XYZ file of C-alpha atoms in Angstrom:
561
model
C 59.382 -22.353 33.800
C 56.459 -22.651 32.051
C 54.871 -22.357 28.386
C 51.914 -20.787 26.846
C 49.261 -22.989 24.836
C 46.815 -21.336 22.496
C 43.895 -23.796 22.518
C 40.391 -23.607 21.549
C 37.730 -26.215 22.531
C 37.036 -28.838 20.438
C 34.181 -28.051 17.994
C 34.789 -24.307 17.859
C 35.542 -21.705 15.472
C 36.582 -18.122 15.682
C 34.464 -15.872 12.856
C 38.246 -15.080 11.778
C 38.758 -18.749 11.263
C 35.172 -19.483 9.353
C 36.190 -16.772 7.076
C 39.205 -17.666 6.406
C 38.348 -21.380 5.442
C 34.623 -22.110 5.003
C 34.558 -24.986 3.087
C 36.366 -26.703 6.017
C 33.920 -25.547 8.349
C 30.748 -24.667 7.147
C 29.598 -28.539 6.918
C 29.229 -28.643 10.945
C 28.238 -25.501 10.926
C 24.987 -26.026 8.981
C 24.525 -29.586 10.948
C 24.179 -27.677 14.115
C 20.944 -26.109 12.660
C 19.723 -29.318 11.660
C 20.498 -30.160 15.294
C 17.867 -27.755 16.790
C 15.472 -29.386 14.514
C 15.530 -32.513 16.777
C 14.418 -30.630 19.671
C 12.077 -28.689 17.718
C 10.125 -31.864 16.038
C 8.400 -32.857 19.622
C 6.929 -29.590 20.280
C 6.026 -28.979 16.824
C 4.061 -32.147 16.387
C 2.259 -31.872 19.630
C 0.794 -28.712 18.609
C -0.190 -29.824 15.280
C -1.094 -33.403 16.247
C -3.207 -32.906 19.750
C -5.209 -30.170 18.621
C -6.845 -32.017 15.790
C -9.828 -35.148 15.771
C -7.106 -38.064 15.128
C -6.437 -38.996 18.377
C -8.572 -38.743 21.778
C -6.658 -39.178 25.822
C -7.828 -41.376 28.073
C -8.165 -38.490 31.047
C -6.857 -35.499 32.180
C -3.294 -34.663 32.304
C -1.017 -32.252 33.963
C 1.351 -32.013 31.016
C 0.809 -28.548 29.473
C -0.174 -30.512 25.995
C -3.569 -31.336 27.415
C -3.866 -27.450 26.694
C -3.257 -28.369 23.298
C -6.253 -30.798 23.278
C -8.578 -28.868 25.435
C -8.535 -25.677 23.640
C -7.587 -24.334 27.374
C -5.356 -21.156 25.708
C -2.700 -19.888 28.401
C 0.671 -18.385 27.305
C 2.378 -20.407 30.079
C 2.952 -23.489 28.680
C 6.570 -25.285 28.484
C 5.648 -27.215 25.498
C 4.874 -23.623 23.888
C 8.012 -22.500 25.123
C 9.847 -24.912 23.485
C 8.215 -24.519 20.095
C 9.050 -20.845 19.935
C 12.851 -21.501 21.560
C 13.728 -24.301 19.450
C 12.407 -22.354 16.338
C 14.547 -19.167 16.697
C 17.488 -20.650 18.160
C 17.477 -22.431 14.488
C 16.432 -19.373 12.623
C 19.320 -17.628 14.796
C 22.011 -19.803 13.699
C 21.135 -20.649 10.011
C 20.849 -16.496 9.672
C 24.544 -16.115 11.678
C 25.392 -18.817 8.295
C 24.092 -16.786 5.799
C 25.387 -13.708 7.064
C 28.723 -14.525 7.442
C 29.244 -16.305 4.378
C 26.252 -15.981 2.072
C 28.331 -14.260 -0.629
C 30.679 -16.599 -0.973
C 31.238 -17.799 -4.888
C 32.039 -21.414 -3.394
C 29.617 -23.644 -5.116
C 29.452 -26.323 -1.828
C 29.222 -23.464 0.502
C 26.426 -22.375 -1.579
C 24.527 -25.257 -1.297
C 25.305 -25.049 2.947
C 23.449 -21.610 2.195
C 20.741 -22.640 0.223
C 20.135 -25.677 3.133
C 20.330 -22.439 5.706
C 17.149 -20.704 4.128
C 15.815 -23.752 3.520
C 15.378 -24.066 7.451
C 14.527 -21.165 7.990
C 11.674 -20.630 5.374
C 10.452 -23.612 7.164
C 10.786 -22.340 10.212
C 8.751 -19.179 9.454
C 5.869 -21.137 7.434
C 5.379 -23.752 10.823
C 5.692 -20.459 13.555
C 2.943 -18.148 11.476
C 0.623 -21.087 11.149
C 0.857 -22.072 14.766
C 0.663 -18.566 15.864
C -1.111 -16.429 13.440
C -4.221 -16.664 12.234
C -5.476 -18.267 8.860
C -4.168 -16.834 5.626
C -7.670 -16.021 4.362
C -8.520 -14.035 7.130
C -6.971 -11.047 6.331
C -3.427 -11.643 6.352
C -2.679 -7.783 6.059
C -3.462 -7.158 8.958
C -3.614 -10.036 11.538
C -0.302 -10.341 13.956
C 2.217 -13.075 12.384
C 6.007 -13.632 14.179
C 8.512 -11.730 14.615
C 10.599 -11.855 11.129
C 14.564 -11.051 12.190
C 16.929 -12.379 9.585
C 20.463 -10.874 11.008
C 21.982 -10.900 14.140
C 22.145 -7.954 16.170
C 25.428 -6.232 16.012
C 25.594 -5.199 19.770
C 23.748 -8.541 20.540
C 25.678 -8.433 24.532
C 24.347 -4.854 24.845
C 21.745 -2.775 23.981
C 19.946 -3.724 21.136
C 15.548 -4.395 20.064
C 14.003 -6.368 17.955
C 10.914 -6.081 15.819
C 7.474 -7.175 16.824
C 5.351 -9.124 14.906
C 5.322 -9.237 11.165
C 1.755 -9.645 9.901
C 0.830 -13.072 8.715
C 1.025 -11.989 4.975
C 4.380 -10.702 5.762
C 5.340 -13.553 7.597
C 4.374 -15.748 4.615
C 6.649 -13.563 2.235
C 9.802 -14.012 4.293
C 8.831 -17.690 3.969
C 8.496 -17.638 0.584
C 11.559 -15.906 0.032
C 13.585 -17.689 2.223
C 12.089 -21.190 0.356
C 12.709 -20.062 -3.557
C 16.181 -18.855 -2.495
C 16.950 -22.460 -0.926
C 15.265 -23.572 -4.398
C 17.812 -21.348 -6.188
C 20.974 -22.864 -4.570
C 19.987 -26.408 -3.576
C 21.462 -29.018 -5.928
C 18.618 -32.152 -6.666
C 17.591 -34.487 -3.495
C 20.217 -37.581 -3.149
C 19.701 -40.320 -1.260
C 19.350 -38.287 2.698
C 16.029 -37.209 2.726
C 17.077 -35.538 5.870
C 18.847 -32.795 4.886
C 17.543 -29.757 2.320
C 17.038 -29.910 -1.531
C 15.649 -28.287 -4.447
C 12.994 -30.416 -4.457
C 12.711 -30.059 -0.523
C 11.904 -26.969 -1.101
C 9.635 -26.853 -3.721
C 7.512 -29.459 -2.070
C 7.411 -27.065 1.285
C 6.342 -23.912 -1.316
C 3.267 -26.239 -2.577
C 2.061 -26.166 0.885
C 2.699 -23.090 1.663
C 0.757 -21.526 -1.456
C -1.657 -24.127 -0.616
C -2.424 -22.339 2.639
C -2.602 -18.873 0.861
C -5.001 -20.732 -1.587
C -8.069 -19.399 0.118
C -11.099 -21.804 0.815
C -12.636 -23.757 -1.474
C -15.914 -21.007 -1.010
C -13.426 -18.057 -1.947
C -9.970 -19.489 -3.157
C -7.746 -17.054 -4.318
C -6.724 -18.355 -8.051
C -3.255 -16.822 -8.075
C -2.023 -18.635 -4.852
C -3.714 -22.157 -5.943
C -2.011 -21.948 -9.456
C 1.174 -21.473 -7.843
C 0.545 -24.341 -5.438
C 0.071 -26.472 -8.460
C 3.142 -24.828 -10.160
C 5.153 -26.246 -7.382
C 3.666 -29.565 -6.621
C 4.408 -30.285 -10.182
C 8.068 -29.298 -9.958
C 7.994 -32.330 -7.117
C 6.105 -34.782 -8.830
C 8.076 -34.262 -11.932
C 11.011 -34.735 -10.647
C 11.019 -38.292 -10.871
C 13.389 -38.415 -7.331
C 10.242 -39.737 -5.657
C 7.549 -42.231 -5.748
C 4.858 -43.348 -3.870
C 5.168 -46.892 -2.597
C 3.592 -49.703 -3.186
C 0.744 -50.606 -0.674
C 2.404 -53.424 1.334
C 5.677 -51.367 1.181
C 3.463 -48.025 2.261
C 2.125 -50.291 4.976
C 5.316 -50.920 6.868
C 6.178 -46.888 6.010
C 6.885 -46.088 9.759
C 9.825 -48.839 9.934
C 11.687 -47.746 6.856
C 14.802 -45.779 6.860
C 14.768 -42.729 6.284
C 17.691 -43.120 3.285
C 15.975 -46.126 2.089
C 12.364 -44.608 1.871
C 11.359 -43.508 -1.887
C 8.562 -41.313 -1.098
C 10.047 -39.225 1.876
C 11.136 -35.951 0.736
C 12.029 -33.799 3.937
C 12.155 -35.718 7.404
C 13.968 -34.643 11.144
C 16.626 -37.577 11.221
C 16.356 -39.160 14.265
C 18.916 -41.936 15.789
C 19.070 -44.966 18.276
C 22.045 -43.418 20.038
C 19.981 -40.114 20.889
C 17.923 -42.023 23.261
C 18.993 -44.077 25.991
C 17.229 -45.395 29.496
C 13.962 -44.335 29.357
C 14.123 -41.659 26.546
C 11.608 -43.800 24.873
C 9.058 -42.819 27.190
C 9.233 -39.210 25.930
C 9.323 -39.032 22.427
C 6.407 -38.604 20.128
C 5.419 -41.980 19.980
C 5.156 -42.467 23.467
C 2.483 -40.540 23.902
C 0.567 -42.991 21.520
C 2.076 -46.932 22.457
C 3.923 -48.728 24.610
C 6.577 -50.615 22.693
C 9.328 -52.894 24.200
C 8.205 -51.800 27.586
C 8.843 -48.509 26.673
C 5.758 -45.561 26.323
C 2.903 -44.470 28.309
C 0.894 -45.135 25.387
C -2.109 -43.429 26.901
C -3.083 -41.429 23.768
C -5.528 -43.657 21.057
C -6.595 -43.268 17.251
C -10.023 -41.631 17.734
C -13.214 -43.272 17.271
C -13.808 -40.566 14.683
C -10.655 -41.488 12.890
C -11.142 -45.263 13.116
C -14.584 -44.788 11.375
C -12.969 -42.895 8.439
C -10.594 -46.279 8.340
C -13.567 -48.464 7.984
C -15.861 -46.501 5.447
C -15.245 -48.948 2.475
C -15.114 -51.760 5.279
C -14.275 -52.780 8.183
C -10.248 -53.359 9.329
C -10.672 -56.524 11.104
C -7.488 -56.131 13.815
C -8.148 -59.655 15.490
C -4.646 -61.490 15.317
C -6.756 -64.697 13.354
C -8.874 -62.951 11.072
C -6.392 -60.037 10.651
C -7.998 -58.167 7.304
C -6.884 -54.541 6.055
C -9.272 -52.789 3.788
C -7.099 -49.550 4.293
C -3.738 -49.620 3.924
C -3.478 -46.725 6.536
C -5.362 -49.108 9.127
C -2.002 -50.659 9.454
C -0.326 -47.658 11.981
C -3.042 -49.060 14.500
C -2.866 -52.068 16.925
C -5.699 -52.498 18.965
C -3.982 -54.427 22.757
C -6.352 -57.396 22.900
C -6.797 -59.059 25.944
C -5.217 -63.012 26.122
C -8.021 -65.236 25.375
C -9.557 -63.910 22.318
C -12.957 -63.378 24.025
C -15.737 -62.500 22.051
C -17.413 -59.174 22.479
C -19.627 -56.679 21.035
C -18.167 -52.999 20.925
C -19.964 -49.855 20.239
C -20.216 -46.589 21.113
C -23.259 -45.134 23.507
C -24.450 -41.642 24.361
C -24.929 -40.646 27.464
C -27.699 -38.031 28.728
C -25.193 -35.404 28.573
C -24.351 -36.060 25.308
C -21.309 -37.493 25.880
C -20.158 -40.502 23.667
C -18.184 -43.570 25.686
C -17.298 -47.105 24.400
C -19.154 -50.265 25.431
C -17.843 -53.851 25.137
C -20.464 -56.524 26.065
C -19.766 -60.003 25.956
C -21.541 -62.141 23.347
C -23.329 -65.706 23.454
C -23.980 -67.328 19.953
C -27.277 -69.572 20.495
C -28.158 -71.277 16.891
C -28.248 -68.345 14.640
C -28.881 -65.553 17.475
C -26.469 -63.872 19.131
C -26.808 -61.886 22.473
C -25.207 -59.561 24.535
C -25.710 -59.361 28.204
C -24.643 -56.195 30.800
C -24.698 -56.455 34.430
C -26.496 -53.643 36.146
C -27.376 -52.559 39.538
C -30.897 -51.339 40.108
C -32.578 -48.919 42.350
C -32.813 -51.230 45.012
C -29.199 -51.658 44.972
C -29.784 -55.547 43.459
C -27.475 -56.848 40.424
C -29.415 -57.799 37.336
C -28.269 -58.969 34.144
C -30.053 -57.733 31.213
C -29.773 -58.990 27.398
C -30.119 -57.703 24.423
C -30.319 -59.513 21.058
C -28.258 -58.272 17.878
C -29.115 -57.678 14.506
C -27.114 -58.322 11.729
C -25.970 -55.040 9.514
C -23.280 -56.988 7.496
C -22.599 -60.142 9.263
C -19.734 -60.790 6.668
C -17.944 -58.864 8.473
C -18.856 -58.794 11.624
C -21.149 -55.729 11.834
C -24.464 -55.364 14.024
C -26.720 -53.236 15.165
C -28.635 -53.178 18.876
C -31.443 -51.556 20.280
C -29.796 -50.197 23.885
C -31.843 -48.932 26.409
C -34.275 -47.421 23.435
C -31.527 -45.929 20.994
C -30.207 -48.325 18.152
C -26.771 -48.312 17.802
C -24.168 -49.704 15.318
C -20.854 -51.814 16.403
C -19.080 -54.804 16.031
C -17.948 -58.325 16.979
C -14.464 -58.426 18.253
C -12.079 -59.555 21.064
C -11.856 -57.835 24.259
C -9.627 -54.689 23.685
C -7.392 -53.425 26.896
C -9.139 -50.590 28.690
C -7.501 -47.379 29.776
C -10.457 -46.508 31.976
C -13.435 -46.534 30.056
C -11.278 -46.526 26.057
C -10.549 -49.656 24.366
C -6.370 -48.948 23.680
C -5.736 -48.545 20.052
C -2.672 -47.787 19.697
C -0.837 -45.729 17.014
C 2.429 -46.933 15.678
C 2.990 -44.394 12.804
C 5.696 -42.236 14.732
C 7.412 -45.412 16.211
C 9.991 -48.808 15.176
C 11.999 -46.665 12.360
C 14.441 -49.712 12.103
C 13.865 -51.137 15.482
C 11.115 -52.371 17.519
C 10.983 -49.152 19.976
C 9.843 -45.185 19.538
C 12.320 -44.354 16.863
C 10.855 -41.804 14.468
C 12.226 -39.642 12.080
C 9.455 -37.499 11.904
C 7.797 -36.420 8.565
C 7.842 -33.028 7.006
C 7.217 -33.677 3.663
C 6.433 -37.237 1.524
C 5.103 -37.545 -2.078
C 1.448 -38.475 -1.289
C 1.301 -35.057 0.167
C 1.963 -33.509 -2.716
C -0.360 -34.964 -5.124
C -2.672 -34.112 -2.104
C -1.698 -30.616 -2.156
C -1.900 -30.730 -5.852
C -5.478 -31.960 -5.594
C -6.788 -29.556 -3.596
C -5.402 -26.762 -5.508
C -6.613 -28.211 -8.982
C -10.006 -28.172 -7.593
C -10.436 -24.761 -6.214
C -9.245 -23.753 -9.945
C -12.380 -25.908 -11.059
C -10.005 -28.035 -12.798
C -11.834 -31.100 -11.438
C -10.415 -34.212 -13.566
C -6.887 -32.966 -12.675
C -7.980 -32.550 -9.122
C -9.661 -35.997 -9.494
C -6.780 -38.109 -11.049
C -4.252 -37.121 -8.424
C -6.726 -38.106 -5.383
C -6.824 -40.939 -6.853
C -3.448 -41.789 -7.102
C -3.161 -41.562 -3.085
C -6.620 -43.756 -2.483
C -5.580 -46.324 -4.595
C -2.925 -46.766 -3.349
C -4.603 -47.454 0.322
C -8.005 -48.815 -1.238
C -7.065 -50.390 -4.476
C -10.667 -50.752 -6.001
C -12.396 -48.078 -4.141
C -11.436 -45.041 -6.645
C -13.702 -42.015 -6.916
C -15.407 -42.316 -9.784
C -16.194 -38.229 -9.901
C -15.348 -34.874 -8.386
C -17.453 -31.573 -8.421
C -17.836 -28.276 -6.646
C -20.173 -30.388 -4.770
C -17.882 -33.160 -3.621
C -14.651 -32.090 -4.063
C -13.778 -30.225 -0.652
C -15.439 -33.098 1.618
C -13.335 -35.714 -0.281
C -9.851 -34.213 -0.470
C -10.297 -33.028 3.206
C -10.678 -36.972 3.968
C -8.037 -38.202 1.947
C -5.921 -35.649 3.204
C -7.120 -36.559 7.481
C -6.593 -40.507 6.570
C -2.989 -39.867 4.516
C -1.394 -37.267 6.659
C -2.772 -38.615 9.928
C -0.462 -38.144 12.423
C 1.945 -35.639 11.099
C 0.697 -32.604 12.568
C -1.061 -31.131 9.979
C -4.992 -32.215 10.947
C -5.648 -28.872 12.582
C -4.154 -26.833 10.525
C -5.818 -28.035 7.528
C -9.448 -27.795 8.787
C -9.169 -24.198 9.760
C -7.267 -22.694 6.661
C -10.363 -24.336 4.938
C -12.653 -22.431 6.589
C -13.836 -25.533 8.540
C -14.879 -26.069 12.248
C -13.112 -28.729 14.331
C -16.030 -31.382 15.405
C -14.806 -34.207 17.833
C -17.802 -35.841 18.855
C -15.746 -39.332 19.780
C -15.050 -40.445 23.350
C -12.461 -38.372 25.371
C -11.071 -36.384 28.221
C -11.980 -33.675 25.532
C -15.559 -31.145 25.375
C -17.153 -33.802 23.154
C -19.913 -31.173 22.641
C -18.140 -28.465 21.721
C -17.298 -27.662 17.938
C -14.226 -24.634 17.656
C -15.130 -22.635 14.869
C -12.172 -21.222 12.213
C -12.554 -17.935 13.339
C -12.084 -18.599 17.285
C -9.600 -17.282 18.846
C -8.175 -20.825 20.247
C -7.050 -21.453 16.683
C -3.726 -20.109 17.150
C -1.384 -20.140 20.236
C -0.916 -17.594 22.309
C 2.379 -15.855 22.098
C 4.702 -17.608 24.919
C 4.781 -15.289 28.090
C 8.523 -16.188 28.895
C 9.559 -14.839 25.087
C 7.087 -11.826 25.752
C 9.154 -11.075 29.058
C 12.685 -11.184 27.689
C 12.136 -9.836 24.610
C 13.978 -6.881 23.802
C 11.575 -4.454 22.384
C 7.398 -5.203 22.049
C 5.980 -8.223 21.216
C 2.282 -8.061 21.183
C 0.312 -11.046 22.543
C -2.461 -13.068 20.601
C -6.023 -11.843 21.237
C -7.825 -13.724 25.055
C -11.040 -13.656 23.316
């Protein structure tokens, strides 16, 4: 004898079932598409982050993200891959949610809804940036993504898909997707990681922003709405920018118990286990607790932004921050705290690599010697004498083999081959002293930003003025702008915006909706030489080949040249 048991695995739901009862079920439904956003974050910052002039390598690498640094454009690339797979597979579900239950009455399953198309609208804005080309460069017709907001009914048969949207249509679905989240979204709470009203609104000031045009040729209508939507945010009164020793320590605060974060992927300590540490974002950039190849450094480019109203001294006994932001970075000093004088060189092919020398103080001169071998394969030393630039702080110039350079006293810094290791520690020790990050969508800083920049390609430069200020001073408490024109505006928002947002994975992004030309004349495995130009093809991605092959209908590939 035997009986019959009508079991279904734990976790799942029949369509019958979700429509029967969606308030009981449409809570785990809407945390599996926050789910795919954890496997979507890594990709995603890589190909904002590595493509920009924050960070530099220390050599070549066979992970496909050293195409993302190179500029070396193939379509088969697994980090790509990812991007693309995690981003539908999220699109996918949270348009399976709104399809199924999207005209429900229910006020909570409403707001699961309005969380749906707030992913999604996300999802859209981060794939057209990454994969079509600039806003300002004619949107009507350049190739977005492929825009598919239902299921397909026959989706074990027969069925196609759409190819690619143009960018300006791309952008509307976007949009649309965004301002109906904004519709049905309650007011943040206190979990920053999941959708909102103001979420939303924040994500539409950025996306505007992009559709803003360049500060040559902005387009007024999409920088007024930009502002429109920053101010929503700002006037919300759910965030606020924290205070400079708070803001310094940014990277170890909760999530829930950060004031200024807005929209963040929620990460956790019992995702990662063994060695997982190795492999998440910040691993790239430290080792922590053992943990990290931490073979990625803050650019010498980037540093020198840092150090523009003076210099971050990083030595453990003379530790002094000028700006704020110079607290993400941790130079690995040797043991010892040996003196030595670091700059960087130029080599005959143009090339720029670091130098440390160590330094002998005689009365009030100090030298620097470097051992050489000469043609007759014979070691000589050979000194040079330094000239103080700022001696306060530690600054000097010398005259090296004919070319005067500028540098500084310091201790000896770790070398990764020939680059000094300074680490970055933004996207790592969220609660803990390992790689935990929750990485960073949207924060209020970023939104005055974004309110900046639009205020001043509508001319309105004291607006535009006052809310760049807000972010500096907060960094760089007595080093506010005292003015902002047509002539200074664009250079000065574009550096606020590289030293805020630095390492978030918008750098790249940002200099070529601008118009601008990515310059990354700093020591690297990179082409130190040359500068990719906003209208390059490199700019954007090309389309992954695996999604090419198994789509079902055409999708049409980026341009090779």
């Amino acid at each position: 004898m035997s009986c019959s048991l009508d079991r279904e695995p734990k976790g799942y739901a029949t369509k019958e079932k979700i429509l029967e009862e969606p308030g009981k079920v449409i809570g785990d439904l809407v945390n599996g598409v926050y789910a795919q956003l954890k496997a979507w974050s890594d990709p995603m910052h890589r190909c904002g982050e590595y493509a920009g002039d924050n960070i530099m390598i220390r050599g070549a690498s066979t992970d496909p993200f050293f195409e993302f640094i190179t500029f070396s454009r193939t379509p088969n690339n697994d980090r790509l891959q990812s991007f693309w797979d995690n981003s539908y597979k999220a699109i996918a579900q949270a348009s399976n949610i709104v399809e199924m239950l999207g005209a429900s009455t229910d006020r909570e399953v409403k707001e699961k809804i309005g969380e749906c198309y707030f992913v999604r609208g996300l999802l859209y804005f981060y794939l057209v940036r990454a994969f079509g080309r600039p806003y300002y460069q004619a949107p009507e017709t350049n190739l977005g993504v492929p825009v598919v907001t239902q299921i397909p009914k026959n989706v074990l048969g027969d069925f196609s898909l759409p190819d690619r949207m143009t960018v300006e249509k791309t952008y509307e679905q976007a949009i649309a997707d965004l301002k109906k989240a904004e519709e049905l979204l309650p007011s943040a709470s206190a979990q920053p990681f999941r959708g909102s009203k103001e979420a939303a609104q924040a994500l539409l000031s950025r996306v505007y922003l992009y559709m803003s045009g360049t500060y040559d040729q902005p387009n007024v209508a999409y920088a007024k709405l930009a502002v429109e939507y920053a101010t929503k945010v700002i006037s919300s009164g759910k965030y606020a920018l924290l205070p400079r020793d708070e803001f310094m320590k940014y990277n170890t605060i909760l999530p829930e118990n950060n004031k200024e974060s807005i929209f963040v992927i929620r990460r956790l300590a019992s995702e990662f286990s063994g060695y997982d540490h190795y492999y998440g974002v910040g691993g790239m950039y430290a080792n922590i607790g053992g943990m990290g190849w931490g073979e990625m450094y803050a650019s010498a480019k980037y540093l020198a932004l840092l150090d523009e109203t003076g210099r971050n001294d990083y030595r453990p006994d003379q530790r002094r921050i000028v700006d704020a932001r110079a607290a993400f970075i941790e130079p690995v000093y040797k043991e010892g705290n040996k003196e030595v004088f670091r700059f960087i060189k130029t080599e005959g092919s143009g090339d720029q690599n670091y130098l440390q020398l160590p330094t002998k103080h005689t009365g009030g001169k100090i030298t620097v010697s470097e051992t050489i071998t000469d043609g007759n394969n014979q070691q000589r030393e050979i000194t040079y004498e330094l000239t103080a630039v700022n001696a306060a702080q530690g600054i000097y110039s010398i005259n090296y083999k004919g070319t005067t350079y500028q540098g500084v006293l310091d201790y000896d810094i770790t070398l990764n081959r020939a680059y000094p290791m300074f680490y970055i520690t933004k996207c790592s020790r969220e609660g803990e002293d390992s790689h935990l990050h929750s990485p960073v969508i949207s924060r209020l800083a970023e939104i005055y930003l974004n309110r900046a920049e639009a205020e001043a390609k509508l001319g309105n430069y004291s607006a535009a003025l006052s809310d760049l200020n807000q972010v500096r001073t907060r960094s760089l408490p007595s080093a506010a702008y005292s003015s902002l024109d047509a002539t200074t505006a664009a250079t000065r928002i574009d550096k606020e915006r590289q030293l805020e947002l630095a390492f978030q994975a918008e750098r790249s992004y940002d200099v070529f909706r601008n118009g601008g030309s990515l310059v990354r004349r700093y020591p690297g495995a990179h082409n130190q030489t040359e500068d990719i130009a906003p209208t390059d093809y490199r700019v954007i991605y090309f389309i992954p080949q695996n999604a090419i092959n198994s789509y079902p209908g055409k999708l049409t590939q980026n341009p090779t040249h």
